[in-house]
CSV table of C-alpha atoms and ligand atoms in Angstrom, one decimal:
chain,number,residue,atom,x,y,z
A,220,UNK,CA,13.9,302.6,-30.6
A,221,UNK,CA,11.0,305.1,-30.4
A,222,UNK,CA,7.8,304.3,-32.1
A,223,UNK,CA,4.7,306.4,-32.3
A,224,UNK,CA,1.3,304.7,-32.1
A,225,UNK,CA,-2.2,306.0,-33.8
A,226,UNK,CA,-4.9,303.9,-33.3
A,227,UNK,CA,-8.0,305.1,-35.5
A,228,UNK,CA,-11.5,303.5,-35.2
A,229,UNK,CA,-12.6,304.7,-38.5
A,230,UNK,CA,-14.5,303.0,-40.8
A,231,UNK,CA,-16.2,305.9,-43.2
A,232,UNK,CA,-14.2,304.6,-46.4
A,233,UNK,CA,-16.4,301.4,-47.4
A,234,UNK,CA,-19.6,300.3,-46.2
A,235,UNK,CA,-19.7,297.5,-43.4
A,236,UNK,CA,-19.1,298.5,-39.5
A,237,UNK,CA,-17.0,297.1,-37.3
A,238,UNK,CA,-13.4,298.0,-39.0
A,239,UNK,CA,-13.4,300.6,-36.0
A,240,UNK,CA,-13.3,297.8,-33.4
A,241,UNK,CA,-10.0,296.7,-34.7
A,242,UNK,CA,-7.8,298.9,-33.1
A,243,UNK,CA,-8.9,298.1,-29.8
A,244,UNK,CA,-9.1,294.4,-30.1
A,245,UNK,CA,-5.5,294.5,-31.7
A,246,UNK,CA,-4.4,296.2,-28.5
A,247,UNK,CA,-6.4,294.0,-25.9
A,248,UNK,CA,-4.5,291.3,-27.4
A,249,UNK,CA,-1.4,292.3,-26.6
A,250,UNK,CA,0.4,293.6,-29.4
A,251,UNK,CA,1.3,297.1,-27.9
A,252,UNK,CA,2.1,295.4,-24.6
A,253,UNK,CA,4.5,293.0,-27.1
A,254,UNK,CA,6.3,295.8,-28.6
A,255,UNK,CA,6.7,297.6,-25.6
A,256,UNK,CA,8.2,294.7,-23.3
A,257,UNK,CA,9.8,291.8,-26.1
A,258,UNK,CA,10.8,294.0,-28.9
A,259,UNK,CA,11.9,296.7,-26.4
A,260,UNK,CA,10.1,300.0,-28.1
A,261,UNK,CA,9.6,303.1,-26.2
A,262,UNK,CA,5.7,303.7,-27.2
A,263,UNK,CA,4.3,307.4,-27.7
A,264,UNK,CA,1.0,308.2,-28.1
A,265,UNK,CA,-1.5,306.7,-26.0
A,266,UNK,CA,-3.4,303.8,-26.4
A,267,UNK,CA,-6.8,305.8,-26.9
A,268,UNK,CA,-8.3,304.8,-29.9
A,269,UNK,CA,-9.3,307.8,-31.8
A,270,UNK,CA,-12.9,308.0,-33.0
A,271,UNK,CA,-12.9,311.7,-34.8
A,272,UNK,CA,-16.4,311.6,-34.2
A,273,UNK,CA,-16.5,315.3,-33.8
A,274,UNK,CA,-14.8,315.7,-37.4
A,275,UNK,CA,-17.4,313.7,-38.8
A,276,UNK,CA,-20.1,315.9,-40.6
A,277,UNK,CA,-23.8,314.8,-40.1
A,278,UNK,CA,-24.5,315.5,-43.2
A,279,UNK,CA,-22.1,314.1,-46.2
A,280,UNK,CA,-24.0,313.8,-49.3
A,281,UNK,CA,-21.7,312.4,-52.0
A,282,UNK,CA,-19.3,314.6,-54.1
A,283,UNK,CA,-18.2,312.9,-57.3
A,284,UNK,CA,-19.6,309.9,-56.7
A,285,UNK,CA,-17.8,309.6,-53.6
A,286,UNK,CA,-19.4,308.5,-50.3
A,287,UNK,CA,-18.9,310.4,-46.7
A,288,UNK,CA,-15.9,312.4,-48.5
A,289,UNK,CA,-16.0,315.5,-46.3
A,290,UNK,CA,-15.9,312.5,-42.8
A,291,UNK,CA,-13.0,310.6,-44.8
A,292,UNK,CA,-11.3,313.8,-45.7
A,293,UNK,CA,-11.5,315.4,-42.4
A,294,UNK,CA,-10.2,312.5,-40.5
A,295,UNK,CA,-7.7,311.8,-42.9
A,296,UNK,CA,-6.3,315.2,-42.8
A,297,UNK,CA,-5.8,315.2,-38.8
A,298,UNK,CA,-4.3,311.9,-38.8
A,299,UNK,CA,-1.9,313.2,-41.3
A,300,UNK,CA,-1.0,315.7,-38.8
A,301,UNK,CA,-0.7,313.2,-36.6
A,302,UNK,CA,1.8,310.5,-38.5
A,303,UNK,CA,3.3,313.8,-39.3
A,304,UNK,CA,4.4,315.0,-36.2
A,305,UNK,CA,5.8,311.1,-35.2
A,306,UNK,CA,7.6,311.0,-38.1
A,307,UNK,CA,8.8,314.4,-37.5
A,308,UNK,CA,10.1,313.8,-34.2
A,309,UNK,CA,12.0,310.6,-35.5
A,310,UNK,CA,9.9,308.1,-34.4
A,311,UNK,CA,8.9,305.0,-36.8
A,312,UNK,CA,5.1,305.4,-37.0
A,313,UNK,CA,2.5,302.1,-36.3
A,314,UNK,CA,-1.0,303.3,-37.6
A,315,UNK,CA,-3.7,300.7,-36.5
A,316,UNK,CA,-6.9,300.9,-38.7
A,317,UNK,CA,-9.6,301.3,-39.4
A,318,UNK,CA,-10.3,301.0,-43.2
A,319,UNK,CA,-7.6,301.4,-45.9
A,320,UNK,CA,-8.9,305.1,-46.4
A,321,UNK,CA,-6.9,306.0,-43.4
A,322,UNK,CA,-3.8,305.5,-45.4
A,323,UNK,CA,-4.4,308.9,-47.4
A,324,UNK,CA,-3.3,310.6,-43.9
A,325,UNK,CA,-0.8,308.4,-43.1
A,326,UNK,CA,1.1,308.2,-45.8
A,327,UNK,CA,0.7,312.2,-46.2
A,328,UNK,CA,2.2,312.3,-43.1
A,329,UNK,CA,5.1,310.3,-43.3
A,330,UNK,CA,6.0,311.3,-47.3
A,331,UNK,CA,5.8,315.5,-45.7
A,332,UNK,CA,8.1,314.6,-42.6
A,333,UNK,CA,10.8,312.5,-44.8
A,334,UNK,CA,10.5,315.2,-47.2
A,335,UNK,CA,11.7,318.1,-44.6
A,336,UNK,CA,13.9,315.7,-42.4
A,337,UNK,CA,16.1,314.3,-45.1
A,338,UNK,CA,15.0,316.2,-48.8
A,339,UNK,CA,14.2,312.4,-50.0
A,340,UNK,CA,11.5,311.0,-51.6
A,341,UNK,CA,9.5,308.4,-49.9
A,342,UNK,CA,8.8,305.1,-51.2
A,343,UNK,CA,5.0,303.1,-50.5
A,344,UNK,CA,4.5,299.2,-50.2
A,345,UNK,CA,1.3,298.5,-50.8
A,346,UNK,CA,0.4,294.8,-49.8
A,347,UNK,CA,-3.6,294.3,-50.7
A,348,UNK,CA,-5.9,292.0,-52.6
A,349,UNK,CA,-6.9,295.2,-54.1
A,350,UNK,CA,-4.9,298.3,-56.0
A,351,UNK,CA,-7.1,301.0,-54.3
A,352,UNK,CA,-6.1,303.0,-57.0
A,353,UNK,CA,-9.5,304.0,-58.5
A,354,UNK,CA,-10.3,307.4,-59.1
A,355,UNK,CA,-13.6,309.1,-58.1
A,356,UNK,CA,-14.7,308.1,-61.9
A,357,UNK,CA,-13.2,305.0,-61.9
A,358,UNK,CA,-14.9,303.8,-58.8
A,359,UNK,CA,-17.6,301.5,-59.4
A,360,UNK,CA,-18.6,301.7,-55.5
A,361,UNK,CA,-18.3,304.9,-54.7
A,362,UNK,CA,-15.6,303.4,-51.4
A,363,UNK,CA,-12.8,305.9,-50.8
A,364,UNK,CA,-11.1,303.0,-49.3
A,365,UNK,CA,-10.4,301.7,-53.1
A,366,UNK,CA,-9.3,305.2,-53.7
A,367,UNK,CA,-6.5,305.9,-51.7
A,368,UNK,CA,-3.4,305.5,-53.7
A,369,UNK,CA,-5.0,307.7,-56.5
A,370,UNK,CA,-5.1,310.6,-54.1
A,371,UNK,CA,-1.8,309.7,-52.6
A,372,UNK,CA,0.0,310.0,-55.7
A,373,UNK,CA,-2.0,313.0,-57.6
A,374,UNK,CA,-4.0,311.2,-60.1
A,375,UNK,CA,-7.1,312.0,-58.5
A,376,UNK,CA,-7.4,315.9,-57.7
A,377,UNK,CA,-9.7,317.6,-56.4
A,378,UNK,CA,-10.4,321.1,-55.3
A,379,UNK,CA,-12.7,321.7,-52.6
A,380,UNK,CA,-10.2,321.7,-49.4
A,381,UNK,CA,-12.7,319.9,-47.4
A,382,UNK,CA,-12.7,316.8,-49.9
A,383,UNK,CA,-8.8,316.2,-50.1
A,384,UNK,CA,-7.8,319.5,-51.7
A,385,UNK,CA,-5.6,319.7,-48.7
A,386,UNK,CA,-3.8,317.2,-49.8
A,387,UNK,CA,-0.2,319.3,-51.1
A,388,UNK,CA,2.3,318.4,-53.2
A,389,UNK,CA,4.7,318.1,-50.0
A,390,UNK,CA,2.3,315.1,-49.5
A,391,UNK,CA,2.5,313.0,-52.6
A,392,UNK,CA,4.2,310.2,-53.7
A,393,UNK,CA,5.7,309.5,-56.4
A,394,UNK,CA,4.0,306.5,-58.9
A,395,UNK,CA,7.4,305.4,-59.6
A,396,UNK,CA,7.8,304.7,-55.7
A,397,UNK,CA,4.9,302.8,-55.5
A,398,UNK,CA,5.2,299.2,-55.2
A,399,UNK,CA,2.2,296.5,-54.8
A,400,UNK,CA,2.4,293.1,-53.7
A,401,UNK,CA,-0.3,290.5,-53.2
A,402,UNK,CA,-2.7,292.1,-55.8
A,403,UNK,CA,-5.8,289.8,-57.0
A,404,UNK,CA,-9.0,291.5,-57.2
A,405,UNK,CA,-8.1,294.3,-59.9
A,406,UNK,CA,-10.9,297.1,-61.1
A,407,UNK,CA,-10.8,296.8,-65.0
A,408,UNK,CA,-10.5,301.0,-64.7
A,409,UNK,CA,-7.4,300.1,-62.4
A,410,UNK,CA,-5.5,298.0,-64.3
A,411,UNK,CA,-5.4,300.6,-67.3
A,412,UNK,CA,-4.6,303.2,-64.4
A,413,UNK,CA,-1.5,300.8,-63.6
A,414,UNK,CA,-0.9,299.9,-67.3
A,415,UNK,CA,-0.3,303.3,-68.2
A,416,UNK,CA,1.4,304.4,-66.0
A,417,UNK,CA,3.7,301.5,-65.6
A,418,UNK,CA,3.0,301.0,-62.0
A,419,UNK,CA,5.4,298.6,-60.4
A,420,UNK,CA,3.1,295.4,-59.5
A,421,UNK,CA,3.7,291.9,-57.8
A,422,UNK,CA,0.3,290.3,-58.1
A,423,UNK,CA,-0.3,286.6,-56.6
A,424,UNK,CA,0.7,285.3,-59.9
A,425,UNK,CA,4.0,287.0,-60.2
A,426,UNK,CA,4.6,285.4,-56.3
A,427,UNK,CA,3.4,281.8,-57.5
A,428,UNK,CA,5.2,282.2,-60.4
A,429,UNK,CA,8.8,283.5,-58.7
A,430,UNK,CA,8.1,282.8,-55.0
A,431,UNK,CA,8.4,285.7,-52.2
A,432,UNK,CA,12.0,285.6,-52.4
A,433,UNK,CA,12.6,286.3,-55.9
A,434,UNK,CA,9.4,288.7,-55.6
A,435,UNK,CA,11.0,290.9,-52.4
A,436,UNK,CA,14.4,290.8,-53.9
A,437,UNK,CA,12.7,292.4,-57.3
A,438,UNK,CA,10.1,294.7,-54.8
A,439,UNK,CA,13.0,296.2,-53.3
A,440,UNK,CA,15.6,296.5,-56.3
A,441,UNK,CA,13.0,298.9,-57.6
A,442,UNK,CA,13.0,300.9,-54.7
A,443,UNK,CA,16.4,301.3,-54.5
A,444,UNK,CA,18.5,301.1,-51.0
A,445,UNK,CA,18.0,303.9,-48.5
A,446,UNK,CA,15.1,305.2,-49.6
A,447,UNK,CA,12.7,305.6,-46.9
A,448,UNK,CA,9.5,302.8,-47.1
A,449,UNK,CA,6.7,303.3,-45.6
A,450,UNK,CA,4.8,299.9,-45.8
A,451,UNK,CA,0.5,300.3,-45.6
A,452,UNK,CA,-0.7,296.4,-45.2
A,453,UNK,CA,-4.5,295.8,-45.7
A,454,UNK,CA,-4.9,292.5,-43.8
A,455,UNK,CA,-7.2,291.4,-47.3
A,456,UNK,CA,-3.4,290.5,-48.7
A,457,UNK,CA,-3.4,287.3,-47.0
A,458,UNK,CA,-5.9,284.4,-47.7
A,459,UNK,CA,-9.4,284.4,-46.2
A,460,UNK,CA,-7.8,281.2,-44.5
A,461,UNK,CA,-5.8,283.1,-42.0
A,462,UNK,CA,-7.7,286.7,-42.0
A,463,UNK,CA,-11.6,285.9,-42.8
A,464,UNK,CA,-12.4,289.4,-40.6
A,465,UNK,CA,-12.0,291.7,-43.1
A,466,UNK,CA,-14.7,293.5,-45.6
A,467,UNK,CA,-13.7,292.5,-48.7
A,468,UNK,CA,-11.9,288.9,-48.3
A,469,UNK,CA,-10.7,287.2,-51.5
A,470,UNK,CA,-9.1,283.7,-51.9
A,471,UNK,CA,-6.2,282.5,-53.4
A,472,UNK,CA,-4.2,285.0,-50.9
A,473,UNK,CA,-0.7,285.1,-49.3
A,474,UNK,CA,-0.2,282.6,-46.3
A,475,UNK,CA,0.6,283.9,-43.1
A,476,UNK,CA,4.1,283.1,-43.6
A,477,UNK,CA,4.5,284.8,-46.6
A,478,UNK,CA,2.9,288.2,-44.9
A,479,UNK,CA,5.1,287.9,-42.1
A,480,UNK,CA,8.4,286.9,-44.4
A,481,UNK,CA,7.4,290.7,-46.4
A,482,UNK,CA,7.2,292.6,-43.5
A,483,UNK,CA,10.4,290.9,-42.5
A,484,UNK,CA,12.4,291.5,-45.6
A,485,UNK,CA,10.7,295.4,-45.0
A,486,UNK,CA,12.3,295.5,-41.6
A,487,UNK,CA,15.8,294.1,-42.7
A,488,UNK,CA,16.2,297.4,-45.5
A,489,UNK,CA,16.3,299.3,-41.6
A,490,UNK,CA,14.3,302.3,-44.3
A,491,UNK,CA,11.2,301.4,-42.4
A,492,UNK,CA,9.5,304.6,-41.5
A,493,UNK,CA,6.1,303.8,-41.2
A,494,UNK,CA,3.6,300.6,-41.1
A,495,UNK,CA,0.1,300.6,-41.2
A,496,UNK,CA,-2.3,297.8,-40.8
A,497,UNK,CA,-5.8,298.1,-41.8
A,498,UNK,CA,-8.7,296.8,-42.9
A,499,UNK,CA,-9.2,294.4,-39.6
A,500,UNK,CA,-13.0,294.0,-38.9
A,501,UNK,CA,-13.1,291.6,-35.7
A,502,UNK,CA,-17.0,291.8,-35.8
A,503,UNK,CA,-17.1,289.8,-39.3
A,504,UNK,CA,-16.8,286.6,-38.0
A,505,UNK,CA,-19.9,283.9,-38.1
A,506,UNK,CA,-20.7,283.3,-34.7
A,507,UNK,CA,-19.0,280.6,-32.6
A,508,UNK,CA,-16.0,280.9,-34.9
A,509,UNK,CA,-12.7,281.8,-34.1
A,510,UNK,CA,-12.3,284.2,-37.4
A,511,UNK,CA,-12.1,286.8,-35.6
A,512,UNK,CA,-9.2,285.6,-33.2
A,513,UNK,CA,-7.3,284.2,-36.0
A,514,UNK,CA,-7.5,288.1,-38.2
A,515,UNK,CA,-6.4,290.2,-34.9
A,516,UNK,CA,-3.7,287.5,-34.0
A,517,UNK,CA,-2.1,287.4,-37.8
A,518,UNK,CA,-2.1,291.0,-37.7
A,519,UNK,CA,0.1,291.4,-34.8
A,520,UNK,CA,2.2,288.7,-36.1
A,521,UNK,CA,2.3,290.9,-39.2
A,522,UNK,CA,3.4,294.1,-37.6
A,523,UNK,CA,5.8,292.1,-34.8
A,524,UNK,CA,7.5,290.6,-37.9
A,525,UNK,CA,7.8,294.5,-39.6
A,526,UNK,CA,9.2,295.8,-36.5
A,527,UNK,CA,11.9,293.3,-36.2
A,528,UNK,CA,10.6,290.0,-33.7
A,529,UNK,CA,11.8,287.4,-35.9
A,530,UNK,CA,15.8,288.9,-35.9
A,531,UNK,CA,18.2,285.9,-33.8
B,1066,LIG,C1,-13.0,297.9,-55.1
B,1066,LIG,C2,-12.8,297.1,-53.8
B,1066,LIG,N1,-11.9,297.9,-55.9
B,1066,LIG,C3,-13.5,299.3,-54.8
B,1066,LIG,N2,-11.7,297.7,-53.0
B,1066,LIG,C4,-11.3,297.2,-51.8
B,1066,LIG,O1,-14.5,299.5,-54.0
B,1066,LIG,O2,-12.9,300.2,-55.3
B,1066,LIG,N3,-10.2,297.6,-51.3
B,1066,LIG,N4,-12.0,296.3,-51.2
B,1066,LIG,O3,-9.6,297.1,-50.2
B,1067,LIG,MN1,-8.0,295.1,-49.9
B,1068,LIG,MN1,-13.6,293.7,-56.1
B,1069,LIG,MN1,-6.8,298.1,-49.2
C-alpha cells in the first residue's frame, strides 16, 4: 500500500519548544524504517522534516487574542496542500507533528481530497486529553493548538486570508463527523461549545465506565461504515505514565494498550485515510530519565498499530 509521509517541526501553536524535535526523533527510531520494511508500505515524501521557517513571519503580533496566527496559518495552509496532494494521489497520509495546530492543515487536506475523489464527507477522530475546540474568544491562552477543531469545522471564522480565512468550505468538516475519545481536561467555554452542539464525546469516564470496547464499538456506530476517518492522535490521550514528553500532560489517561487497541479498531474499518500524531516534545523529559524514549517509542507503537502491525 502507498502511504505519504509529512514530517513538520512546527511548534508555533502553544508555547514550549521542542515539539519540533519530534518528527525527527520519531524517525531516528525507526518508525519509517518499520513501515517501510515490516508493514511493507511504499513511503512518498522524503524523510526531510519540514521547518516552514521561511513562511514564518518575523513579526506576528496577536489577532483576536490569538498568538503567531499569521506563522500557524501560513504553515497550516501549505501543509494542507501537502496532505492534499497525498490524499489526492490515493495514498493514506502519516502526518508527524509538531503541535496539534498542524491538524487545521491536515485535516483540510484530507476532508478537500475525499471530497473530490469520492463526493463523501469525511469523518475526524479526535483522541486528546483536550477538545481543542475553543474559539479565538473562548481561549483562555491564546494557543491555536486548543483551537483547531473550531476552525476545522466553521465555528471559528475568520476573514483575513492570512489568519485561516483560507480555510474553504471544501475544507470543513462536519460537527456531526467529529468524534472525541480520551477527553479529560475540558475548557468550561468548550464544553458548552460541545453541549450545544451535541458533539459526539467519549471522555475517560465514558471508557472507565464502558471500557474501549463498548466505547469503539459506540465511536464508530456513529460514524457510520465506509465513511472515510481520518484519525488526528495528540500523544496527551494516553497517561503521563507512558507519554510524560508532551506540553500539556494530564493524568488519569488511556494506557498504552488502550491507544494502541483505538488505532487498531481505526485500522480494522479499512476507511483510514489519514493519521496524525502530534504533540510529541522529546526535549520535556527531566534529565537522566527515559521520558523521552518511552513518548517517541509509544508513538510509533501508536501509528504501527493504526497502520495495521498487530493483524495475524
Ligand atoms: C487549553 C489546553 N484547552 C487551551 N489545550 C491543549 O490552551 O486551549 N491542547 N493543551 O492540547
Ligand atoms: Mn492535548
Ligand atoms: Mn487545561
Ligand atoms: Mn490536542
Amino acid at each position: 500500500e502507498e502511504l505519504g509521509v509529512v514530517a513538520v517541526g512546527f511548534s508555533g501553536g502553544q508555547c514550549k519548544p521542542g515539539v519540533d524535535a519530534a518528527p525527527s526523533a520519531l524517525i531516528a527510531s525507526g518508525l519509517l524504517t518499520q513501515l517501510r520494511d515490516e508493514l511493507g508500505y511504499t513511503l512518498h515524501g522524503d524523510e526531510t522534516v519540514h521547518l516552514y521557517r521561511d513562511l514564518v513571519p518575523a513579526h506576528d503580533p496577536p489577532h483576536r487574542g490569538m498568538k503567531n496566527p499569521r506563522a500557524v496559518s501560513a504553515v497550516t495552509r501549505r501543509i494542507a496542500d501537502q496532505v492534499h496532494a497525498h490524499a489526492a494521489a490515493g495514498r493514506l497520509v502519516l502526518t508527524l507533528g509538531g503541535d496539534h495546530s498542524i491538524a487545521i492543515g491536515t485535516v483540510a487536506g484530507t476532508t478537500r481530497a475525499v471530497r473530490e475523489r469520492l463526493g463523501r464527507e469525511m469523518a475526524l477522530i479526535w483522541v486528546d486529553a483536550h477538545a481543542d475546540i475553543n474559539t479565538p474568544e473562548t481561549s483562555g491562552s491564546g494557543n491555536v493548538h486548543g483551537m483547531p477543531v473550531a476552525f476545522l469545522t466553521g465555528l471559528a471564522k475568520e476573514e483575513r486570508e492570512d489568519v485561516f480565512g483560507w480555510l474553504g468550505k471544501e475544507s470543513l468538516v462536519s460537527l456531526r463527523k467529529v468524534v472525541y475519545i480520551g477527553l479529560r481536561d475540558v475548557d468550561a467555554g468548550e464544553k458548552r461549545i460541545l453541549r450545544e452542539n451535541g458533539v459526539k464525546a467519549f471522555s475517560m469516564f465514558d471508557i472507565d465506565r464502558h471500557g474501549i470496547g463498548r466505547v469503539m464499538e459506540m465511536a464508530l456506530a456513529h460514524i457510520g461504515s465506509d465513511t472515510p476517518i481520518h484519525l488526528s492522535f495528540d500523544v496527551d490521550a494516553l497517561d503521563p505514565m507512558w507519554a510524560p514528553s508532551t506540553g500539556t500532560p494530564v493524568r488519569g489517561g488511556l494506557t498504552l494498550r488502550e491507544g494502541d487497541y483505538i488505532c487498531e479498531c481505526v485500522h480494522e474499518t479499512g476507511s483510514l485515510v489519514a493519521i496524525d500524531l502530534v504533540e510529541v516534545n522529546p526535549t520535556l523529559a527531566p534529565a537522566n530519565d527515559t521520558g523521552a524514549h518511552e513518548t517517541v517509542r509509544a508513538g510509533c507503537s501508536l501509528v504501527r498499530c493504526a497502520l495495521g502491525e498487530s493483524l495475524l
